[in-house]
Short mmCIF file of C-alpha atoms in Angstrom, two decimals:
data_model
loop_
_atom_site.label_atom_id
_atom_site.label_comp_id
_atom_site.label_asym_id
_atom_site.label_seq_id
_atom_site.Cartn_x
_atom_site.Cartn_y
_atom_site.Cartn_z
CA MET A 165 31.87 -173.40 -22.81
CA SER A 166 29.45 -171.51 -20.62
CA LYS A 167 30.75 -169.10 -18.03
CA LEU A 168 31.88 -170.41 -14.67
CA ILE A 169 29.92 -169.03 -11.72
CA PHE A 170 31.59 -169.16 -8.34
CA TYR A 171 29.40 -168.96 -5.23
CA GLY A 172 31.27 -168.09 -2.05
CA TYR A 173 31.54 -165.92 1.03
CA LEU A 174 34.25 -163.27 0.97
CA ILE A 175 36.33 -164.44 3.95
CA CYS A 176 35.34 -168.10 4.21
CA PRO A 177 38.66 -169.99 4.01
CA PHE A 178 37.09 -172.79 1.97
CA ALA A 179 35.72 -170.32 -0.57
CA GLN A 180 39.04 -168.48 -0.65
CA ARG A 181 40.91 -171.66 -1.58
CA VAL A 182 38.89 -172.03 -4.71
CA ARG A 183 38.76 -168.38 -5.64
CA PHE A 184 42.51 -168.11 -5.12
CA ALA A 185 42.95 -171.01 -7.55
CA LEU A 186 40.60 -169.41 -10.10
CA GLU A 187 42.65 -166.19 -9.94
CA ALA A 188 45.99 -168.04 -10.08
CA LEU A 189 44.87 -170.10 -13.07
CA LYS A 190 43.39 -167.01 -14.76
CA ILE A 191 40.06 -168.73 -15.24
CA ASP A 192 37.24 -166.34 -16.10
CA TYR A 193 34.48 -166.48 -13.50
CA GLU A 194 31.55 -164.57 -12.10
CA PHE A 195 31.70 -164.18 -8.31
CA VAL A 196 28.32 -164.47 -6.64
CA HIS A 197 28.49 -163.53 -3.00
CA ILE A 198 26.47 -165.71 -0.63
CA ASP A 199 26.14 -164.22 2.84
CA LEU A 200 27.16 -167.07 5.13
CA HIS A 201 26.96 -164.70 8.09
CA ALA A 202 23.24 -164.28 7.42
CA GLY A 203 22.65 -167.95 6.52
CA ALA A 204 21.93 -167.26 2.83
CA GLN A 205 23.34 -170.68 1.89
CA LYS A 206 20.23 -172.26 3.43
CA GLU A 207 17.78 -169.97 1.65
CA GLU A 208 15.69 -171.12 -1.28
CA ALA A 209 17.53 -169.06 -3.89
CA TYR A 210 20.79 -170.84 -3.14
CA LEU A 211 19.22 -174.25 -2.53
CA LYS A 212 17.99 -174.11 -6.12
CA ILE A 213 21.63 -174.01 -7.19
CA ASN A 214 23.02 -176.40 -4.58
CA PRO A 215 20.27 -178.51 -2.95
CA PHE A 216 22.64 -179.44 -0.12
CA GLY A 217 23.21 -175.82 0.91
CA LYS A 218 26.96 -176.33 0.71
CA LEU A 219 29.26 -173.39 0.14
CA PRO A 220 31.43 -172.76 -1.90
CA SER A 221 30.06 -174.12 -5.19
CA ILE A 222 31.01 -173.81 -8.80
CA GLN A 223 28.35 -173.88 -11.50
CA ILE A 224 29.43 -174.57 -15.05
CA ASP A 225 27.49 -175.90 -18.03
CA GLY A 226 24.47 -176.08 -15.67
CA LYS A 227 26.23 -178.52 -13.34
CA VAL A 228 27.31 -177.88 -9.78
CA VAL A 229 30.44 -179.01 -7.97
CA TYR A 230 31.18 -178.34 -4.29
CA GLU A 231 33.55 -179.10 -1.35
CA SER A 232 36.73 -177.04 -1.51
CA LEU A 233 39.26 -179.83 -2.07
CA ILE A 234 37.03 -181.55 -4.60
CA LEU A 235 36.60 -178.22 -6.36
CA LEU A 236 40.36 -177.84 -6.63
CA GLU A 237 40.61 -181.38 -8.04
CA PHE A 238 37.85 -180.52 -10.49
CA LEU A 239 39.67 -177.39 -11.64
CA GLY A 240 42.75 -179.57 -12.17
CA ASP A 241 40.79 -182.10 -14.23
CA HIS A 242 38.88 -179.51 -16.23
CA PHE A 243 41.44 -176.76 -16.78
CA GLY A 244 44.81 -178.23 -15.74
CA GLY A 245 47.56 -176.36 -13.92
CA VAL A 246 46.54 -177.26 -10.36
CA PHE A 247 49.02 -180.08 -9.67
CA PRO A 248 52.63 -180.85 -10.50
CA LYS A 249 52.77 -183.15 -13.51
CA ASP A 250 54.57 -186.09 -11.90
CA ASP A 251 52.15 -188.62 -10.35
CA PHE A 252 54.25 -189.05 -7.22
CA ALA A 253 54.60 -185.30 -6.71
CA LYS A 254 50.83 -185.06 -7.20
CA ALA A 255 50.28 -187.69 -4.49
CA GLU A 256 52.74 -185.81 -2.23
CA SER A 257 50.71 -182.64 -2.75
CA ARG A 258 47.55 -184.41 -1.68
CA ILE A 259 49.30 -185.95 1.33
CA TRP A 260 50.60 -182.61 2.62
CA ALA A 261 47.42 -180.69 1.91
CA ASN A 262 45.60 -183.39 3.87
CA TYR A 263 48.16 -183.16 6.67
CA PHE A 264 47.77 -179.38 6.86
CA ASP A 265 43.99 -179.66 6.97
CA GLN A 266 43.92 -182.29 9.69
CA ASN A 267 46.77 -181.11 11.87
CA VAL A 268 46.93 -177.36 11.48
CA ALA A 269 43.77 -175.80 10.04
CA SER A 270 41.33 -177.90 12.06
CA LYS A 271 43.25 -177.26 15.30
CA VAL A 272 42.77 -173.51 15.06
CA PHE A 273 39.01 -173.21 15.56
CA PRO A 274 39.02 -175.06 18.92
CA LEU A 275 41.07 -172.13 20.27
CA PHE A 276 37.97 -170.01 20.49
CA GLY A 277 36.16 -172.63 22.60
CA LEU A 278 39.12 -172.68 24.99
CA LYS A 279 39.10 -168.87 25.08
CA LYS A 280 35.38 -168.83 25.92
CA ALA A 281 36.03 -171.35 28.70
CA ASN A 282 38.90 -169.12 29.87
CA ASN A 283 41.17 -172.18 29.76
CA GLN A 284 44.59 -170.51 29.48
CA GLU A 285 46.52 -173.75 29.95
CA GLY A 286 44.49 -175.42 27.21
CA ILE A 287 45.14 -172.47 24.88
CA GLU A 288 48.92 -172.63 25.40
CA LYS A 289 48.89 -176.38 24.81
CA GLN A 290 46.78 -176.10 21.67
CA ALA A 291 48.96 -173.26 20.37
CA GLN A 292 52.10 -175.33 20.94
CA GLU A 293 50.56 -178.29 19.10
CA ILE A 294 49.66 -176.13 16.09
CA LEU A 295 53.19 -174.73 16.06
CA ASN A 296 54.76 -178.20 16.25
CA ASN A 297 52.58 -179.38 13.39
CA ILE A 298 53.54 -176.39 11.26
CA LYS A 299 57.21 -177.28 11.90
CA PHE A 300 56.55 -180.89 10.94
CA PHE A 301 54.75 -179.81 7.79
CA THR A 302 57.56 -177.44 6.79
CA GLN A 303 60.38 -179.90 7.43
CA LYS A 304 58.94 -183.20 6.31
CA SER A 305 57.20 -182.02 3.17
CA GLY A 306 60.50 -180.71 1.81
CA LEU A 307 59.16 -177.13 1.81
CA GLU A 308 62.02 -176.01 4.05
CA ASP A 309 64.64 -177.21 1.56
CA ARG A 310 62.81 -175.60 -1.33
CA ILE A 311 62.63 -172.25 0.50
CA LYS A 312 66.34 -172.46 1.31
CA ASN A 313 67.19 -173.06 -2.34
CA ASN A 314 64.70 -170.54 -3.64
CA PRO A 315 63.46 -167.96 -1.11
CA GLN A 316 60.66 -166.94 -3.51
CA SER A 317 59.28 -170.46 -3.74
CA TYR A 318 55.75 -171.61 -3.34
CA PHE A 319 55.07 -175.21 -2.28
CA ASN A 320 56.15 -176.69 -5.59
CA GLY A 321 58.44 -174.01 -6.96
CA ASN A 322 57.66 -170.89 -8.91
CA GLN A 323 54.04 -171.72 -9.76
CA LEU A 324 51.19 -171.56 -7.28
CA SER A 325 49.59 -175.00 -6.98
CA PHE A 326 47.32 -177.28 -4.94
CA VAL A 327 49.00 -177.09 -1.52
CA ASP A 328 49.30 -173.31 -1.77
CA PHE A 329 45.59 -173.03 -2.57
CA VAL A 330 44.74 -175.21 0.44
CA VAL A 331 47.08 -173.48 2.89
CA ALA A 332 46.66 -169.85 1.78
CA PRO A 333 43.44 -168.78 3.53
CA HIS A 334 44.58 -170.34 6.80
CA ILE A 335 47.73 -168.23 7.05
CA ARG A 336 45.84 -165.10 8.02
CA ASN A 337 43.22 -167.15 9.84
CA ILE A 338 45.86 -168.63 12.12
CA GLU A 339 47.44 -165.28 12.83
CA THR A 340 44.08 -163.58 13.46
CA PHE A 341 42.86 -166.37 15.74
CA PHE A 342 46.09 -166.37 17.70
CA LYS A 343 46.03 -162.62 18.20
CA LEU A 344 42.37 -162.61 19.18
CA PHE A 345 42.13 -165.77 21.27
CA VAL A 346 45.67 -166.42 22.45
CA GLY A 347 46.64 -162.78 22.75
CA ARG A 348 49.83 -162.88 20.69
CA SER A 349 51.30 -163.91 17.36
CA ILE A 350 51.83 -167.60 16.71
CA TYR A 351 55.45 -166.83 15.94
CA SER A 352 56.00 -165.49 19.46
CA PHE A 353 55.65 -169.09 20.70
CA ALA A 354 58.59 -170.26 18.64
CA GLU A 355 62.13 -170.50 19.86
CA PRO A 356 64.35 -169.14 17.12
CA ASN A 357 63.77 -171.96 14.71
CA GLU A 358 64.61 -172.32 11.10
CA SER A 359 61.44 -174.25 10.21
CA ILE A 360 59.14 -171.58 11.51
CA GLN A 361 61.13 -168.87 9.83
CA ASN A 362 60.96 -170.78 6.58
CA PHE A 363 57.22 -171.24 6.96
CA GLU A 364 56.93 -167.47 7.53
CA LYS A 365 58.88 -166.81 4.33
CA TYR A 366 56.64 -169.20 2.43
CA SER A 367 53.54 -167.55 3.92
CA LYS A 368 54.69 -164.12 2.84
CA ASN A 369 55.29 -165.33 -0.70
CA ILE A 370 51.67 -166.45 -0.84
CA LEU A 371 50.20 -163.37 0.86
CA GLN A 372 52.09 -161.06 -1.49
CA SER A 373 51.12 -162.91 -4.65
CA GLN A 374 48.81 -161.08 -7.01
CA PRO A 375 46.11 -163.79 -7.04
CA TYR A 376 45.91 -163.71 -3.24
CA LEU A 377 45.84 -159.91 -3.09
CA SER A 378 43.05 -159.75 -5.62
CA ILE A 379 40.73 -161.84 -3.43
CA THR A 380 41.60 -159.97 -0.22
CA ASP A 381 43.34 -156.59 -0.13
CA LYS A 382 42.96 -155.49 -3.71
CA LEU A 383 39.43 -156.55 -4.53
CA LYS A 384 38.33 -155.61 -8.00
CA GLN A 385 34.86 -154.89 -6.67
CA LEU A 386 33.05 -155.05 -3.36
CA PRO A 387 30.32 -157.66 -2.95
CA PRO A 388 26.96 -155.90 -3.05
CA ILE A 389 26.19 -154.58 0.43
CA GLU A 390 22.77 -156.27 0.42
CA THR A 391 24.51 -159.64 0.16
CA ASN A 392 26.88 -158.87 2.98
CA SER A 393 25.21 -158.13 6.29
CA PHE A 394 28.56 -157.66 7.98
CA LEU A 395 29.87 -154.99 5.60
CA LYS A 396 26.62 -153.20 6.26
CA GLU A 397 27.05 -153.48 10.01
CA ILE A 398 30.51 -151.98 10.00
CA GLY A 399 29.53 -149.24 7.58
CA VAL A 400 31.63 -150.22 4.58
CA ASP A 401 29.78 -149.11 1.48
CA SER A 402 32.57 -148.50 -1.00
CA ILE A 403 35.75 -150.23 -2.06
CA GLU A 404 37.77 -147.26 -0.79
CA LYS A 405 36.53 -147.87 2.74
CA PHE A 406 37.26 -151.60 2.57
CA ASN A 407 40.24 -152.86 4.55
CA TYR A 408 40.51 -156.64 4.47
CA GLU A 409 42.44 -157.06 7.70
CA HIS A 410 40.12 -154.82 9.66
CA PHE A 411 37.05 -156.56 8.22
CA PHE A 412 38.50 -159.98 8.93
CA LYS A 413 39.37 -159.21 12.56
CA GLU A 414 36.10 -157.43 13.27
CA PHE A 415 34.20 -160.33 11.84
CA HIS A 416 35.93 -162.95 13.97
CA GLN A 417 35.87 -160.82 17.09
CA LYS A 418 32.16 -160.34 16.72
CA LYS A 419 31.43 -163.89 15.65
CA PHE A 420 33.46 -165.68 18.27
CA LEU A 421 34.03 -163.33 21.19
CA SER A 422 30.93 -161.17 21.49
CA MET B 369 58.40 -200.35 -14.45
CA SER B 370 59.40 -201.97 -11.19
CA LYS B 371 56.93 -204.15 -9.37
CA LEU B 372 54.36 -202.55 -7.16
CA ILE B 373 54.57 -203.59 -3.51
CA PHE B 374 51.47 -203.19 -1.42
CA TYR B 375 51.82 -203.04 2.38
CA GLY B 376 48.62 -203.65 4.30
CA TYR B 377 46.82 -205.53 7.04
CA LEU B 378 44.41 -208.22 5.91
CA ILE B 379 41.16 -206.82 7.36
CA CYS B 380 42.01 -203.13 7.73
CA PRO B 381 39.26 -201.36 5.74
CA PHE B 382 41.70 -198.73 4.48
CA ALA B 383 44.09 -201.39 3.19
CA GLN B 384 41.18 -203.30 1.65
CA ARG B 385 40.09 -200.27 -0.35
CA VAL B 386 43.40 -200.14 -2.12
CA ARG B 387 43.88 -203.87 -2.51
CA PHE B 388 40.35 -204.18 -3.88
CA ALA B 389 41.24 -201.54 -6.48
CA LEU B 390 44.49 -203.32 -7.37
CA GLU B 391 42.54 -206.54 -7.94
CA ALA B 392 39.75 -204.81 -9.89
CA LEU B 393 42.24 -203.01 -12.12
CA LYS B 394 44.29 -206.20 -12.57
CA ILE B 395 47.48 -204.46 -11.50
CA ASP B 396 50.28 -206.84 -10.65
CA TYR B 397 51.42 -206.40 -7.03
CA GLU B 398 53.23 -208.11 -4.22
CA PHE B 399 51.22 -208.14 -0.98
CA VAL B 400 53.35 -207.61 2.11
CA HIS B 401 51.38 -208.20 5.27
CA ILE B 402 52.04 -205.77 8.12
CA ASP B 403 50.57 -206.92 11.41
CA LEU B 404 48.65 -203.88 12.61
CA HIS B 405 47.30 -205.97 15.50
CA ALA B 406 50.87 -206.37 16.80
CA GLY B 407 51.90 -202.78 15.97
CA ALA B 408 54.32 -203.79 13.20
CA GLN B 409 53.66 -200.54 11.36
CA LYS B 410 55.65 -198.73 14.06
CA GLU B 411 58.60 -201.11 13.95
CA GLU B 412 61.88 -200.20 12.34
CA ALA B 413 61.51 -202.53 9.36
CA TYR B 414 58.34 -200.77 8.24
CA LEU B 415 59.51 -197.28 9.23
CA LYS B 416 62.34 -197.72 6.73
CA ILE B 417 59.68 -198.02 4.03
CA ASN B 418 57.27 -195.43 5.38
CA PRO B 419 58.91 -193.10 7.95
CA PHE B 420 55.48 -191.97 9.15
CA GLY B 421 54.38 -195.50 10.08
CA LYS B 422 51.22 -195.08 8.02
CA LEU B 423 49.42 -198.10 6.66
CA PRO B 424 48.55 -199.01 3.92
CA SER B 425 51.36 -197.91 1.61
CA ILE B 426 52.32 -198.57 -1.97
CA GLN B 427 55.96 -198.68 -2.99
CA ILE B 428 56.78 -198.37 -6.67
CA ASP B 429 59.97 -197.28 -8.42
CA GLY B 430 61.46 -196.81 -4.92
CA LYS B 431 58.83 -194.21 -4.01
CA VAL B 432 56.12 -194.54 -1.37
CA VAL B 433 52.54 -193.30 -1.45
CA TYR B 434 50.05 -193.63 1.44
CA GLU B 435 46.57 -192.65 2.74
CA SER B 436 43.83 -194.82 1.25
CA LEU B 437 41.97 -192.15 -0.74
CA ILE B 438 45.20 -190.62 -1.99
CA LEU B 439 46.36 -194.08 -3.00
CA LEU B 440 43.20 -194.57 -5.04
CA GLU B 441 43.76 -191.19 -6.70
CA PHE B 442 47.37 -192.22 -7.41
CA LEU B 443 46.26 -195.48 -9.01
CA GLY B 444 43.89 -193.44 -11.18
CA ASP B 445 46.68 -191.06 -12.24
CA HIS B 446 49.26 -193.78 -12.79
CA PHE B 447 47.22 -196.63 -14.27
CA GLY B 448 43.82 -195.15 -15.17
CA GLY B 449 40.48 -196.92 -14.76
CA VAL B 450 39.64 -195.66 -11.26
CA PHE B 451 37.23 -192.84 -12.14
CA PRO B 452 34.50 -192.27 -14.70
CA LYS B 453 35.91 -190.24 -17.60
CA ASP B 454 33.64 -187.21 -17.36
CA ASP B 455 35.04 -184.50 -15.05
CA PHE B 456 31.68 -183.83 -13.44
CA ALA B 457 31.04 -187.53 -12.80
CA LYS B 458 34.55 -187.72 -11.35
CA ALA B 459 33.76 -184.83 -8.98
CA GLU B 460 30.46 -186.55 -8.06
CA SER B 461 32.40 -189.70 -7.22
CA ARG B 462 34.67 -187.77 -4.90
CA ILE B 463 31.70 -186.00 -3.31
CA TRP B 464 29.86 -189.24 -2.52
CA ALA B 465 32.93 -191.13 -1.38
CA ASN B 466 33.62 -188.24 0.95
CA TYR B 467 30.00 -188.27 2.14
CA PHE B 468 30.13 -191.98 2.85
CA ASP B 469 33.39 -191.61 4.79
CA GLN B 470 32.18 -188.74 6.93
CA ASN B 471 28.59 -189.77 7.52
CA VAL B 472 28.54 -193.56 7.45
CA ALA B 473 31.98 -195.17 7.90
CA SER B 474 33.15 -192.82 10.65
CA LYS B 475 29.87 -193.20 12.57
CA VAL B 476 30.32 -196.94 12.96
CA PHE B 477 33.35 -197.08 15.26
CA PRO B 478 31.72 -194.95 18.00
CA LEU B 479 29.20 -197.79 18.42
CA PHE B 480 31.73 -199.82 20.34
CA GLY B 481 32.32 -196.96 22.80
CA LEU B 482 28.59 -196.75 23.42
CA LYS B 483 28.49 -200.53 23.86
CA LYS B 484 31.29 -200.41 26.42
CA ALA B 485 29.43 -197.66 28.27
CA ASN B 486 26.30 -199.83 28.07
CA ASN B 487 24.45 -196.86 26.59
CA GLN B 488 21.55 -198.61 24.82
CA GLU B 489 19.72 -195.41 23.98
CA GLY B 490 22.88 -193.97 22.45
CA ILE B 491 23.37 -197.13 20.39
CA GLU B 492 19.85 -197.00 18.97
CA LYS B 493 20.26 -193.32 18.13
CA GLN B 494 23.63 -193.85 16.46
CA ALA B 495 22.31 -196.85 14.53
CA GLN B 496 19.36 -194.82 13.28
CA GLU B 497 21.66 -192.01 12.18
CA ILE B 498 23.87 -194.40 10.22
CA LEU B 499 20.81 -195.89 8.59
CA ASN B 500 19.42 -192.47 7.66
CA ASN B 501 22.75 -191.49 6.14
CA ILE B 502 22.89 -194.70 4.09
CA LYS B 503 19.42 -193.84 2.76
CA PHE B 504 20.54 -190.32 1.93
CA PHE B 505 23.63 -191.65 0.18
CA THR B 506 21.62 -194.16 -1.83
CA GLN B 507 18.92 -191.72 -2.90
CA LYS B 508 20.81 -188.50 -3.47
CA SER B 509 23.83 -189.93 -5.24
CA GLY B 510 21.60 -191.45 -7.90
CA LEU B 511 22.67 -194.97 -6.90
CA GLU B 512 19.04 -195.94 -6.29
CA ASP B 513 18.04 -195.05 -9.84
CA ARG B 514 21.01 -196.88 -11.27
CA ILE B 515 20.18 -200.04 -9.30
CA LYS B 516 16.56 -199.83 -10.45
CA ASN B 517 17.64 -199.60 -14.08
CA ASN B 518 20.37 -202.18 -13.75
CA PRO B 519 20.16 -204.47 -10.71
CA GLN B 520 23.74 -205.65 -11.32
CA SER B 521 25.12 -202.12 -11.16
CA TYR B 522 28.05 -200.86 -9.19
CA PHE B 523 28.21 -197.19 -8.27
CA ASN B 524 28.93 -196.04 -11.80
CA GLY B 525 27.54 -198.87 -13.85
CA ASN B 526 29.10 -202.15 -14.87
CA GLN B 527 32.68 -201.31 -13.90
CA LEU B 528 33.94 -201.17 -10.34
CA SER B 529 35.27 -197.68 -9.63
CA PHE B 530 36.31 -195.17 -6.96
CA VAL B 531 33.16 -195.07 -4.81
CA ASP B 532 32.92 -198.88 -4.82
CA PHE B 533 36.53 -199.13 -3.65
CA VAL B 534 35.86 -196.67 -0.84
CA VAL B 535 32.56 -198.21 0.30
CA ALA B 536 33.38 -201.91 -0.11
CA PRO B 537 35.29 -202.73 3.10
CA HIS B 538 32.74 -200.92 5.21
CA ILE B 539 29.83 -203.06 4.08
CA ARG B 540 30.91 -206.04 6.14
CA ASN B 541 32.36 -203.76 8.80
CA ILE B 542 28.98 -202.14 9.35
CA GLU B 543 27.17 -205.46 9.49
CA THR B 544 29.73 -207.00 11.87
CA PHE B 545 29.73 -203.97 14.16
CA PHE B 546 25.97 -203.89 14.26
CA LYS B 547 25.69 -207.57 15.07
CA LEU B 548 28.37 -207.39 17.74
CA PHE B 549 27.63 -204.06 19.37
CA VAL B 550 24.00 -203.39 18.58
CA GLY B 551 22.93 -207.02 18.70
CA ARG B 552 21.16 -207.19 15.34
CA SER B 553 21.55 -206.51 11.64
CA ILE B 554 21.48 -202.91 10.47
CA TYR B 555 18.70 -203.85 8.11
CA SER B 556 16.45 -204.84 11.00
CA PHE B 557 16.22 -201.15 11.89
CA ALA B 558 14.70 -200.26 8.56
CA GLU B 559 11.04 -199.99 7.84
CA PRO B 560 10.44 -201.69 4.52
CA ASN B 561 12.20 -199.05 2.47
CA GLU B 562 13.25 -199.04 -1.10
CA SER B 563 16.47 -197.12 -0.51
CA ILE B 564 17.78 -199.60 2.01
CA GLN B 565 16.79 -202.51 -0.19
CA ASN B 566 18.59 -200.89 -3.09
CA PHE B 567 21.67 -200.31 -0.96
CA GLU B 568 21.56 -204.00 0.03
CA LYS B 569 21.41 -205.00 -3.64
CA TYR B 570 24.36 -202.74 -4.41
CA SER B 571 26.27 -204.18 -1.43
CA LYS B 572 25.72 -207.71 -2.62
CA ASN B 573 26.97 -206.85 -6.10
CA ILE B 574 30.22 -205.66 -4.54
CA LEU B 575 30.60 -208.53 -2.05
CA GLN B 576 30.04 -211.09 -4.80
CA SER B 577 32.49 -209.53 -7.23
CA GLN B 578 35.62 -211.53 -7.97
CA PRO B 579 38.07 -208.75 -6.91
CA TYR B 580 36.35 -208.47 -3.52
CA LEU B 581 36.25 -212.23 -3.00
CA SER B 582 39.92 -212.57 -3.80
CA ILE B 583 40.91 -210.21 -0.95
CA THR B 584 38.53 -211.81 1.57
CA ASP B 585 36.88 -215.20 1.11
CA LYS B 586 38.96 -216.62 -1.69
CA LEU B 587 42.47 -215.58 -0.75
CA LYS B 588 45.07 -216.81 -3.13
CA GLN B 589 47.42 -217.33 -0.23
CA LEU B 590 47.38 -216.82 3.52
CA PRO B 591 49.63 -214.11 4.99
CA PRO B 592 52.58 -215.79 6.70
CA ILE B 593 51.50 -216.77 10.22
CA GLU B 594 54.51 -214.99 11.73
CA THR B 595 53.20 -211.72 10.32
CA ASN B 596 49.73 -212.27 11.69
CA SER B 597 49.53 -212.65 15.42
CA PHE B 598 45.78 -213.05 15.28
CA LEU B 599 45.74 -215.96 12.83
CA LYS B 600 48.21 -217.59 15.17
CA GLU B 601 45.98 -216.95 18.19
CA ILE B 602 42.95 -218.55 16.60
CA GLY B 603 44.95 -221.47 15.23
CA VAL B 604 44.57 -220.84 11.51
CA ASP B 605 47.70 -222.18 9.86
CA SER B 606 46.46 -223.08 6.39
CA ILE B 607 44.27 -221.54 3.74
CA GLU B 608 41.81 -224.43 4.13
CA LYS B 609 41.15 -223.47 7.75
CA PHE B 610 40.70 -219.79 6.89
CA ASN B 611 37.18 -218.40 7.04
CA TYR B 612 37.08 -214.65 6.47
CA GLU B 613 33.83 -213.97 8.28
CA HIS B 614 34.83 -215.96 11.32
CA PHE B 615 38.24 -214.30 11.44
CA PHE B 616 36.72 -210.86 11.01
CA LYS B 617 34.16 -211.30 13.79
CA GLU B 618 36.61 -212.94 16.18
CA PHE B 619 39.03 -210.13 15.61
CA HIS B 620 36.55 -207.36 16.37
CA GLN B 621 35.00 -209.20 19.29
CA LYS B 622 38.41 -209.62 20.84
CA LYS B 623 39.64 -206.18 19.94
CA PHE B 624 36.65 -204.21 21.06
CA LEU B 625 34.68 -206.28 23.51
CA SER B 626 37.18 -208.30 25.51
#
């Protein structure tokens, strides 16, 4: 089998889903950095690989697959290990990943529009809705019970799987967006509430996992500076100078608030 | 294995996707009609089956699965026969079903808002966009080439599969919406154009297939009148008096234009 090439942007949540899965599944891949910030996904070099200019993509055996959720499904079909084995549990995973996408992840970006419009009331309302949906997700999916029984648990137990891959990149995204656009942590909105605390525990389990660290805080190598205009801008030219959280916040501050 | 129970509303496109698949795959099921028109999906009887009030649902072995695309995936996992066997072709199927959902199906409903606002220019623009996206779908997915080589082809050849299930209910939906809200057939917008003609051929192959006919024009039995407020309203009380196209148009006219 020919080598798998993964095309993605370092902090794009959709790219991170797939790269996180590749790391968790220990699939050998070459990471090719495409500078979304500079629009490289619409340049000819990348359009030769993916004529639709979609990012992330996986190229394998000369064929290209794209769209983050479809890529995760593809990894499951091609390599296994992405989903729980039971068909109903697999359907449940898809249902809750879909819920998280529609009701949590997609509600976060509108915060920056509200911030730009200086609509404080709108921000508080949106923040409360996101929080309520995280509670719903945690309770109704059964995650809360699993965390209570096993505080180290991921969505389906001790193995990282589909829902974790989908949720993972949004955990820091949510927190960064809240701090930047709402002015405080999402968890400061919560009354003391078991569901939110259990979601926090779950989040930490993901953020501290080796596969997650190796695509964020403990990068094996830095993307080449010439394919990352933003690293260049903030003067990061070696892996020693790279701090994921700083990079991530700077990027969003500049992108959305400057 | 216990019997599969399928809960859906007769003309709901999301229910039709799944029921079409059940028919195509020759899976034995009991059809329980839930009157979406009367809000029965939010009544206690149905909430006992699906606490989220989502429609359609499948119940099997006491477990419930919902969301039309996830249901199709579940049927594939549980019974087989939904996807082409090759992993890349399977990913392609998901990509194009997703494209059709986002760029064609979801663009159709806004037409009725434009119609209500009497925004003729908006209607023409929206209609043109839908048409362009159907062309893109037909050309780029390879469907056009397949239809040229085999005029009887479905999306993946001679067998109905995932993309056909996803697209099928929208074919008549699009045509009905265009006639009602735009005032003419979608195909009247097209310059003589091979892609549109090939999409029409593909559409006809689906609409004339036995599994499609048996969920629309050639119903084996009528849903009980008491679980269909609209059949009652228009005085259809026997399968002989049932005409799918009439029912479908009346329903949308009343729902969206009255």
